């Protein structure tokens, strides 16, 4: 039986954290491209930012799925259901 890790809010605060979570599923170049597109949808002038909002991270997860080996924490599940994501 495979043990799944719980994805918490503090695991998705930076672009680097997103890259590390998804590197087994997508190329680093594509992950950065995808997250930058999402950030630009929410913040027009934030091309060189390193930190991402919870809403931006949840949008990424909604579009590309939960990272392999992870399940969303209860808190993130609630936030995903309650937030208006630009999907």
PDB file of N, CA and C in Angstrom:
ATOM      1  N   UNK A   1       0.837  -1.187   0.000  1.00  0.00           N
ATOM      2  CA  UNK A   1       0.000   0.000   0.000  1.00  0.00           C
ATOM      3  C   UNK A   1       0.883   1.251   0.000  1.00  0.00           C
ATOM      4  N   UNK A   2       0.560   2.188  -0.862  1.00  0.00           N
ATOM      5  CA  UNK A   2       1.334   3.420  -0.977  1.00  0.00           C
ATOM      6  C   UNK A   2       0.792   4.444   0.009  1.00  0.00           C
ATOM      7  N   UNK A   3       1.694   5.029   0.785  1.00  0.00           N
ATOM      8  CA  UNK A   3       1.305   6.068   1.730  1.00  0.00           C
ATOM      9  C   UNK A   3       1.347   7.416   1.019  1.00  0.00           C
ATOM     10  N   UNK A   4       0.249   8.127   1.071  1.00  0.00           N
ATOM     11  CA  UNK A   4       0.164   9.439   0.436  1.00  0.00           C
ATOM     12  C   UNK A   4       0.538  10.515   1.448  1.00  0.00           C
ATOM     13  N   UNK A   5       1.269  11.507   0.980  1.00  0.00           N
ATOM     14  CA  UNK A   5       1.603  12.654   1.821  1.00  0.00           C
ATOM     15  C   UNK A   5       0.471  13.675   1.710  1.00  0.00           C
ATOM     16  N   UNK A   6       0.303  14.445   2.767  1.00  0.00           N
ATOM     17  CA  UNK A   6      -0.722  15.484   2.762  1.00  0.00           C
ATOM     18  C   UNK A   6      -0.106  16.798   2.306  1.00  0.00           C
ATOM     19  N   UNK A   7      -0.714  17.400   1.310  1.00  0.00           N
ATOM     20  CA  UNK A   7      -0.260  18.687   0.790  1.00  0.00           C
ATOM     21  C   UNK A   7      -0.886  19.793   1.622  1.00  0.00           C
ATOM     22  N   UNK A   8      -0.052  20.532   2.333  1.00  0.00           N
ATOM     23  CA  UNK A   8      -0.503  21.613   3.214  1.00  0.00           C
ATOM     24  C   UNK A   8      -0.286  22.963   2.539  1.00  0.00           C
ATOM     25  N   UNK A   9      -0.920  23.975   3.080  1.00  0.00           N
ATOM     26  CA  UNK A   9      -0.809  25.345   2.568  1.00  0.00           C
ATOM     27  C   UNK A   9       0.642  25.831   2.501  1.00  0.00           C
ATOM     28  N   UNK A  10       1.432  25.498   3.517  1.00  0.00           N
ATOM     29  CA  UNK A  10       2.813  25.988   3.555  1.00  0.00           C
ATOM     30  C   UNK A  10       3.718  25.281   2.543  1.00  0.00           C
ATOM     31  N   UNK A  11       3.231  24.245   1.849  1.00  0.00           N
ATOM     32  CA  UNK A  11       4.002  23.560   0.816  1.00  0.00           C
ATOM     33  C   UNK A  11       3.836  24.194  -0.559  1.00  0.00           C
ATOM     34  N   UNK A  12       2.984  25.203  -0.672  1.00  0.00           N
ATOM     35  CA  UNK A  12       2.675  25.780  -1.988  1.00  0.00           C
ATOM     36  C   UNK A  12       2.772  27.304  -1.966  1.00  0.00           C
ATOM     37  N   UNK A  13       3.790  27.827  -1.352  1.00  0.00           N
ATOM     38  CA  UNK A  13       3.947  29.282  -1.204  1.00  0.00           C
ATOM     39  C   UNK A  13       4.829  29.915  -2.278  1.00  0.00           C
ATOM     40  N   UNK A  14       5.710  29.131  -2.902  1.00  0.00           N
ATOM     41  CA  UNK A  14       6.627  29.691  -3.894  1.00  0.00           C
ATOM     42  C   UNK A  14       6.563  28.892  -5.193  1.00  0.00           C
ATOM     43  N   UNK A  15       7.026  29.523  -6.263  1.00  0.00           N
ATOM     44  CA  UNK A  15       7.099  28.829  -7.548  1.00  0.00           C
ATOM     45  C   UNK A  15       8.032  27.627  -7.443  1.00  0.00           C
ATOM     46  N   UNK A  16       9.118  27.778  -6.706  1.00  0.00           N
ATOM     47  CA  UNK A  16      10.080  26.685  -6.548  1.00  0.00           C
ATOM     48  C   UNK A  16       9.427  25.467  -5.895  1.00  0.00           C
ATOM     49  N   UNK A  17       8.582  25.701  -4.896  1.00  0.00           N
ATOM     50  CA  UNK A  17       7.881  24.593  -4.246  1.00  0.00           C
ATOM     51  C   UNK A  17       6.956  23.883  -5.237  1.00  0.00           C
ATOM     52  N   UNK A  18       6.277  24.643  -6.083  1.00  0.00           N
ATOM     53  CA  UNK A  18       5.400  24.044  -7.093  1.00  0.00           C
ATOM     54  C   UNK A  18       6.226  23.204  -8.064  1.00  0.00           C
ATOM     55  N   UNK A  19       7.358  23.741  -8.503  1.00  0.00           N
ATOM     56  CA  UNK A  19       8.228  22.996  -9.418  1.00  0.00           C
ATOM     57  C   UNK A  19       8.654  21.678  -8.784  1.00  0.00           C
ATOM     58  N   UNK A  20       9.096  21.716  -7.534  1.00  0.00           N
ATOM     59  CA  UNK A  20       9.549  20.497  -6.861  1.00  0.00           C
ATOM     60  C   UNK A  20       8.424  19.472  -6.703  1.00  0.00           C
ATOM     61  N   UNK A  21       7.214  19.935  -6.483  1.00  0.00           N
ATOM     62  CA  UNK A  21       6.080  19.023  -6.326  1.00  0.00           C
ATOM     63  C   UNK A  21       5.687  18.343  -7.641  1.00  0.00           C
ATOM     64  N   UNK A  22       5.859  19.034  -8.761  1.00  0.00           N
ATOM     65  CA  UNK A  22       5.368  18.536 -10.048  1.00  0.00           C
ATOM     66  C   UNK A  22       6.465  18.084 -11.007  1.00  0.00           C
ATOM     67  N   UNK A  23       7.719  18.113 -10.600  1.00  0.00           N
ATOM     68  CA  UNK A  23       8.832  17.823 -11.504  1.00  0.00           C
ATOM     69  C   UNK A  23       8.766  16.410 -12.082  1.00  0.00           C
ATOM     70  N   UNK A  24       8.147  15.475 -11.391  1.00  0.00           N
ATOM     71  CA  UNK A  24       8.020  14.109 -11.914  1.00  0.00           C
ATOM     72  C   UNK A  24       6.907  13.977 -12.946  1.00  0.00           C
ATOM     73  N   UNK A  25       6.057  14.984 -13.050  1.00  0.00           N
ATOM     74  CA  UNK A  25       4.926  14.936 -13.966  1.00  0.00           C
ATOM     75  C   UNK A  25       5.108  15.829 -15.192  1.00  0.00           C
ATOM     76  N   UNK A  26       5.808  16.939 -15.031  1.00  0.00           N
ATOM     77  CA  UNK A  26       5.989  17.908 -16.109  1.00  0.00           C
ATOM     78  C   UNK A  26       7.433  18.394 -16.107  1.00  0.00           C
ATOM     79  N   UNK A  27       7.879  18.945 -17.237  1.00  0.00           N
ATOM     80  CA  UNK A  27       9.225  19.515 -17.280  1.00  0.00           C
ATOM     81  C   UNK A  27       9.250  20.812 -16.474  1.00  0.00           C
ATOM     82  N   UNK A  28      10.412  21.163 -15.965  1.00  0.00           N
ATOM     83  CA  UNK A  28      10.546  22.396 -15.182  1.00  0.00           C
ATOM     84  C   UNK A  28      10.124  23.604 -16.007  1.00  0.00           C
ATOM     85  N   UNK A  29      10.510  23.610 -17.267  1.00  0.00           N
ATOM     86  CA  UNK A  29      10.163  24.719 -18.160  1.00  0.00           C
ATOM     87  C   UNK A  29       8.644  24.877 -18.272  1.00  0.00           C
ATOM     88  N   UNK A  30       7.942  23.767 -18.452  1.00  0.00           N
ATOM     89  CA  UNK A  30       6.483  23.837 -18.580  1.00  0.00           C
ATOM     90  C   UNK A  30       5.808  24.238 -17.280  1.00  0.00           C
ATOM     91  N   UNK A  31       6.292  23.727 -16.151  1.00  0.00           N
ATOM     92  CA  UNK A  31       5.707  24.097 -14.859  1.00  0.00           C
ATOM     93  C   UNK A  31       5.818  25.602 -14.660  1.00  0.00           C
ATOM     94  N   UNK A  32       7.000  26.147 -14.919  1.00  0.00           N
ATOM     95  CA  UNK A  32       7.207  27.592 -14.753  1.00  0.00           C
ATOM     96  C   UNK A  32       6.310  28.384 -15.698  1.00  0.00           C
ATOM     97  N   UNK A  33       6.189  27.908 -16.919  1.00  0.00           N
ATOM     98  CA  UNK A  33       5.319  28.573 -17.895  1.00  0.00           C
ATOM     99  C   UNK A  33       3.875  28.568 -17.401  1.00  0.00           C
ATOM    100  N   UNK A  34       3.397  27.410 -16.952  1.00  0.00           N
ATOM    101  CA  UNK A  34       2.012  27.288 -16.487  1.00  0.00           C
ATOM    102  C   UNK A  34       1.742  28.189 -15.283  1.00  0.00           C
ATOM    103  N   UNK A  35       2.642  28.163 -14.303  1.00  0.00           N
ATOM    104  CA  UNK A  35       2.412  28.961 -13.092  1.00  0.00           C
ATOM    105  C   UNK A  35       2.510  30.450 -13.413  1.00  0.00           C
ATOM    106  N   UNK A  36       3.416  30.837 -14.312  1.00  0.00           N
ATOM    107  CA  UNK A  36       3.520  32.250 -14.692  1.00  0.00           C
ATOM    108  C   UNK A  36       2.258  32.739 -15.396  1.00  0.00           C
ATOM    109  N   UNK A  37       1.654  31.891 -16.215  1.00  0.00           N
ATOM    110  CA  UNK A  37       0.398  32.258 -16.875  1.00  0.00           C
ATOM    111  C   UNK A  37      -0.705  32.487 -15.842  1.00  0.00           C
ATOM    112  N   UNK A  38      -0.750  31.621 -14.843  1.00  0.00           N
ATOM    113  CA  UNK A  38      -1.762  31.759 -13.790  1.00  0.00           C
ATOM    114  C   UNK A  38      -1.529  33.037 -12.991  1.00  0.00           C
ATOM    115  N   UNK A  39      -0.273  33.297 -12.623  1.00  0.00           N
ATOM    116  CA  UNK A  39       0.055  34.506 -11.860  1.00  0.00           C
ATOM    117  C   UNK A  39      -0.349  35.745 -12.658  1.00  0.00           C
ATOM    118  N   UNK A  40      -0.079  35.754 -13.954  1.00  0.00           N
ATOM    119  CA  UNK A  40      -0.442  36.907 -14.792  1.00  0.00           C
ATOM    120  C   UNK A  40      -1.953  37.092 -14.883  1.00  0.00           C
ATOM    121  N   UNK A  41      -2.710  36.005 -14.789  1.00  0.00           N
ATOM    122  CA  UNK A  41      -4.173  36.122 -14.788  1.00  0.00           C
ATOM    123  C   UNK A  41      -4.673  36.846 -13.542  1.00  0.00           C
ATOM    124  N   UNK A  42      -3.997  36.630 -12.423  1.00  0.00           N
ATOM    125  CA  UNK A  42      -4.417  37.246 -11.163  1.00  0.00           C
ATOM    126  C   UNK A  42      -3.740  38.596 -10.917  1.00  0.00           C
ATOM    127  N   UNK A  43      -2.471  38.709 -11.315  1.00  0.00           N
ATOM    128  CA  UNK A  43      -1.698  39.938 -11.065  1.00  0.00           C
ATOM    129  C   UNK A  43      -1.000  40.330 -12.358  1.00  0.00           C
ATOM    130  N   UNK A  44      -1.453  41.374 -12.959  1.00  0.00           N
ATOM    131  CA  UNK A  44      -0.962  41.772 -14.282  1.00  0.00           C
ATOM    132  C   UNK A  44       0.527  42.117 -14.325  1.00  0.00           C
ATOM    133  N   UNK A  45       1.083  42.663 -13.267  1.00  0.00           N
ATOM    134  CA  UNK A  45       2.478  43.119 -13.285  1.00  0.00           C
ATOM    135  C   UNK A  45       3.374  42.314 -12.355  1.00  0.00           C
ATOM    136  N   UNK A  46       3.226  41.017 -12.352  1.00  0.00           N
ATOM    137  CA  UNK A  46       3.980  40.194 -11.396  1.00  0.00           C
ATOM    138  C   UNK A  46       4.813  39.119 -12.087  1.00  0.00           C
ATOM    139  N   UNK A  47       5.475  39.452 -13.168  1.00  0.00           N
ATOM    140  CA  UNK A  47       6.219  38.453 -13.936  1.00  0.00           C
ATOM    141  C   UNK A  47       7.395  37.854 -13.176  1.00  0.00           C
ATOM    142  N   UNK A  48       8.089  38.633 -12.394  1.00  0.00           N
ATOM    143  CA  UNK A  48       9.297  38.146 -11.735  1.00  0.00           C
ATOM    144  C   UNK A  48       9.096  37.808 -10.266  1.00  0.00           C
ATOM    145  N   UNK A  49       7.888  37.558  -9.865  1.00  0.00           N
ATOM    146  CA  UNK A  49       7.633  37.237  -8.462  1.00  0.00           C
ATOM    147  C   UNK A  49       8.104  35.815  -8.152  1.00  0.00           C
ATOM    148  N   UNK A  50       8.462  35.588  -6.910  1.00  0.00           N
ATOM    149  CA  UNK A  50       8.867  34.251  -6.465  1.00  0.00           C
ATOM    150  C   UNK A  50       7.772  33.599  -5.640  1.00  0.00           C
ATOM    151  N   UNK A  51       7.050  34.408  -4.887  1.00  0.00           N
ATOM    152  CA  UNK A  51       5.964  33.891  -4.050  1.00  0.00           C
ATOM    153  C   UNK A  51       4.669  33.880  -4.837  1.00  0.00           C
ATOM    154  N   UNK A  52       3.823  32.909  -4.515  1.00  0.00           N
ATOM    155  CA  UNK A  52       2.513  32.843  -5.149  1.00  0.00           C
ATOM    156  C   UNK A  52       1.447  32.793  -4.065  1.00  0.00           C
ATOM    157  N   UNK A  53       0.273  33.262  -4.419  1.00  0.00           N
ATOM    158  CA  UNK A  53      -0.829  33.256  -3.454  1.00  0.00           C
ATOM    159  C   UNK A  53      -1.438  31.855  -3.377  1.00  0.00           C
ATOM    160  N   UNK A  54      -2.179  31.623  -2.329  1.00  0.00           N
ATOM    161  CA  UNK A  54      -2.884  30.348  -2.194  1.00  0.00           C
ATOM    162  C   UNK A  54      -3.853  30.171  -3.353  1.00  0.00           C
ATOM    163  N   UNK A  55      -4.509  31.239  -3.746  1.00  0.00           N
ATOM    164  CA  UNK A  55      -5.466  31.177  -4.850  1.00  0.00           C
ATOM    165  C   UNK A  55      -4.773  30.776  -6.158  1.00  0.00           C
ATOM    166  N   UNK A  56      -3.599  31.320  -6.407  1.00  0.00           N
ATOM    167  CA  UNK A  56      -2.849  30.955  -7.612  1.00  0.00           C
ATOM    168  C   UNK A  56      -2.417  29.495  -7.563  1.00  0.00           C
ATOM    169  N   UNK A  57      -1.949  29.048  -6.403  1.00  0.00           N
ATOM    170  CA  UNK A  57      -1.541  27.652  -6.247  1.00  0.00           C
ATOM    171  C   UNK A  57      -2.727  26.710  -6.422  1.00  0.00           C
ATOM    172  N   UNK A  58      -3.869  27.069  -5.852  1.00  0.00           N
ATOM    173  CA  UNK A  58      -5.060  26.230  -5.985  1.00  0.00           C
ATOM    174  C   UNK A  58      -5.547  26.177  -7.434  1.00  0.00           C
ATOM    175  N   UNK A  59      -5.400  27.272  -8.154  1.00  0.00           N
ATOM    176  CA  UNK A  59      -5.752  27.274  -9.570  1.00  0.00           C
ATOM    177  C   UNK A  59      -4.852  26.305 -10.328  1.00  0.00           C
ATOM    178  N   UNK A  60      -3.562  26.322 -10.020  1.00  0.00           N
ATOM    179  CA  UNK A  60      -2.621  25.390 -10.648  1.00  0.00           C
ATOM    180  C   UNK A  60      -3.042  23.950 -10.364  1.00  0.00           C
ATOM    181  N   UNK A  61      -3.363  23.662  -9.115  1.00  0.00           N
ATOM    182  CA  UNK A  61      -3.771  22.309  -8.724  1.00  0.00           C
ATOM    183  C   UNK A  61      -5.073  21.920  -9.418  1.00  0.00           C
ATOM    184  N   UNK A  62      -5.999  22.847  -9.520  1.00  0.00           N
ATOM    185  CA  UNK A  62      -7.276  22.575 -10.191  1.00  0.00           C
ATOM    186  C   UNK A  62      -7.049  22.221 -11.664  1.00  0.00           C
ATOM    187  N   UNK A  63      -6.135  22.931 -12.316  1.00  0.00           N
ATOM    188  CA  UNK A  63      -5.871  22.707 -13.738  1.00  0.00           C
ATOM    189  C   UNK A  63      -5.026  21.467 -14.004  1.00  0.00           C
ATOM    190  N   UNK A  64      -4.026  21.212 -13.170  1.00  0.00           N
ATOM    191  CA  UNK A  64      -3.041  20.166 -13.457  1.00  0.00           C
ATOM    192  C   UNK A  64      -3.088  18.987 -12.499  1.00  0.00           C
ATOM    193  N   UNK A  65      -4.020  19.003 -11.570  1.00  0.00           N
ATOM    194  CA  UNK A  65      -4.178  17.877 -10.660  1.00  0.00           C
ATOM    195  C   UNK A  65      -3.279  17.977  -9.443  1.00  0.00           C
ATOM    196  N   UNK A  66      -3.575  17.141  -8.480  1.00  0.00           N
ATOM    197  CA  UNK A  66      -2.761  17.070  -7.268  1.00  0.00           C
ATOM    198  C   UNK A  66      -1.446  16.383  -7.624  1.00  0.00           C
ATOM    199  N   UNK A  67      -0.322  16.822  -7.063  1.00  0.00           N
ATOM    200  CA  UNK A  67       0.959  16.176  -7.379  1.00  0.00           C
ATOM    201  C   UNK A  67       0.929  14.684  -7.045  1.00  0.00           C
ATOM    202  N   UNK A  68       1.651  13.893  -7.834  1.00  0.00           N
ATOM    203  CA  UNK A  68       1.741  12.455  -7.575  1.00  0.00           C
ATOM    204  C   UNK A  68       2.203  12.204  -6.150  1.00  0.00           C
ATOM    205  N   UNK A  69       1.520  11.308  -5.464  1.00  0.00           N
ATOM    206  CA  UNK A  69       1.899  10.936  -4.106  1.00  0.00           C
ATOM    207  C   UNK A  69       1.328  11.822  -3.017  1.00  0.00           C
ATOM    208  N   UNK A  70       0.489  12.779  -3.390  1.00  0.00           N
ATOM    209  CA  UNK A  70      -0.072  13.728  -2.416  1.00  0.00           C
ATOM    210  C   UNK A  70      -1.598  13.721  -2.449  1.00  0.00           C
ATOM    211  N   UNK A  71      -2.171  14.056  -1.313  1.00  0.00           N
ATOM    212  CA  UNK A  71      -3.600  14.357  -1.209  1.00  0.00           C
ATOM    213  C   UNK A  71      -3.713  15.746  -0.589  1.00  0.00           C
ATOM    214  N   UNK A  72      -4.759  16.455  -0.921  1.00  0.00           N
ATOM    215  CA  UNK A  72      -4.957  17.791  -0.353  1.00  0.00           C
ATOM    216  C   UNK A  72      -5.361  17.696   1.111  1.00  0.00           C
ATOM    217  N   UNK A  73      -4.851  18.619   1.908  1.00  0.00           N
ATOM    218  CA  UNK A  73      -5.279  18.703   3.305  1.00  0.00           C
ATOM    219  C   UNK A  73      -6.745  19.124   3.326  1.00  0.00           C
ATOM    220  N   UNK A  74      -7.401  18.888   4.439  1.00  0.00           N
ATOM    221  CA  UNK A  74      -8.808  19.292   4.570  1.00  0.00           C
ATOM    222  C   UNK A  74      -8.963  20.796   4.364  1.00  0.00           C
ATOM    223  N   UNK A  75      -8.003  21.556   4.892  1.00  0.00           N
ATOM    224  CA  UNK A  75      -8.041  23.017   4.747  1.00  0.00           C
ATOM    225  C   UNK A  75      -7.995  23.418   3.270  1.00  0.00           C
ATOM    226  N   UNK A  76      -7.094  22.797   2.498  1.00  0.00           N
ATOM    227  CA  UNK A  76      -6.993  23.131   1.080  1.00  0.00           C
ATOM    228  C   UNK A  76      -8.228  22.680   0.304  1.00  0.00           C
ATOM    229  N   UNK A  77      -8.793  21.541   0.670  1.00  0.00           N
ATOM    230  CA  UNK A  77     -10.027  21.084   0.017  1.00  0.00           C
ATOM    231  C   UNK A  77     -11.148  22.102   0.219  1.00  0.00           C
ATOM    232  N   UNK A  78     -11.279  22.591   1.453  1.00  0.00           N
ATOM    233  CA  UNK A  78     -12.313  23.589   1.747  1.00  0.00           C
ATOM    234  C   UNK A  78     -12.071  24.870   0.966  1.00  0.00           C
ATOM    235  N   UNK A  79     -10.810  25.312   0.952  1.00  0.00           N
ATOM    236  CA  UNK A  79     -10.491  26.552   0.233  1.00  0.00           C
ATOM    237  C   UNK A  79     -10.755  26.407  -1.261  1.00  0.00           C
ATOM    238  N   UNK A  80     -10.428  25.250  -1.818  1.00  0.00           N
ATOM    239  CA  UNK A  80     -10.647  25.039  -3.242  1.00  0.00           C
ATOM    240  C   UNK A  80     -12.138  25.101  -3.575  1.00  0.00           C
ATOM    241  N   UNK A  81     -12.958  24.590  -2.691  1.00  0.00           N
ATOM    242  CA  UNK A  81     -14.407  24.620  -2.912  1.00  0.00           C
ATOM    243  C   UNK A  81     -15.005  26.007  -2.697  1.00  0.00           C
ATOM    244  N   UNK A  82     -14.395  26.821  -1.834  1.00  0.00           N
ATOM    245  CA  UNK A  82     -14.956  28.125  -1.480  1.00  0.00           C
ATOM    246  C   UNK A  82     -14.431  29.286  -2.311  1.00  0.00           C
ATOM    247  N   UNK A  83     -13.277  29.138  -2.936  1.00  0.00           N
ATOM    248  CA  UNK A  83     -12.683  30.246  -3.688  1.00  0.00           C
ATOM    249  C   UNK A  83     -13.190  30.276  -5.119  1.00  0.00           C
ATOM    250  N   UNK A  84     -13.177  31.464  -5.682  1.00  0.00           N
ATOM    251  CA  UNK A  84     -13.513  31.618  -7.094  1.00  0.00           C
ATOM    252  C   UNK A  84     -12.203  31.583  -7.876  1.00  0.00           C
ATOM    253  N   UNK A  85     -11.932  30.437  -8.468  1.00  0.00           N
ATOM    254  CA  UNK A  85     -10.689  30.252  -9.201  1.00  0.00           C
ATOM    255  C   UNK A  85     -10.884  30.622 -10.667  1.00  0.00           C
ATOM    256  N   UNK A  86      -9.848  31.176 -11.266  1.00  0.00           N
ATOM    257  CA  UNK A  86      -9.896  31.537 -12.685  1.00  0.00           C
ATOM    258  C   UNK A  86      -9.454  30.328 -13.504  1.00  0.00           C
ATOM    259  N   UNK A  87     -10.374  29.406 -13.676  1.00  0.00           N
ATOM    260  CA  UNK A  87     -10.055  28.170 -14.405  1.00  0.00           C
ATOM    261  C   UNK A  87     -10.779  28.166 -15.723  1.00  0.00           C
TER     262      UNK A  87
END
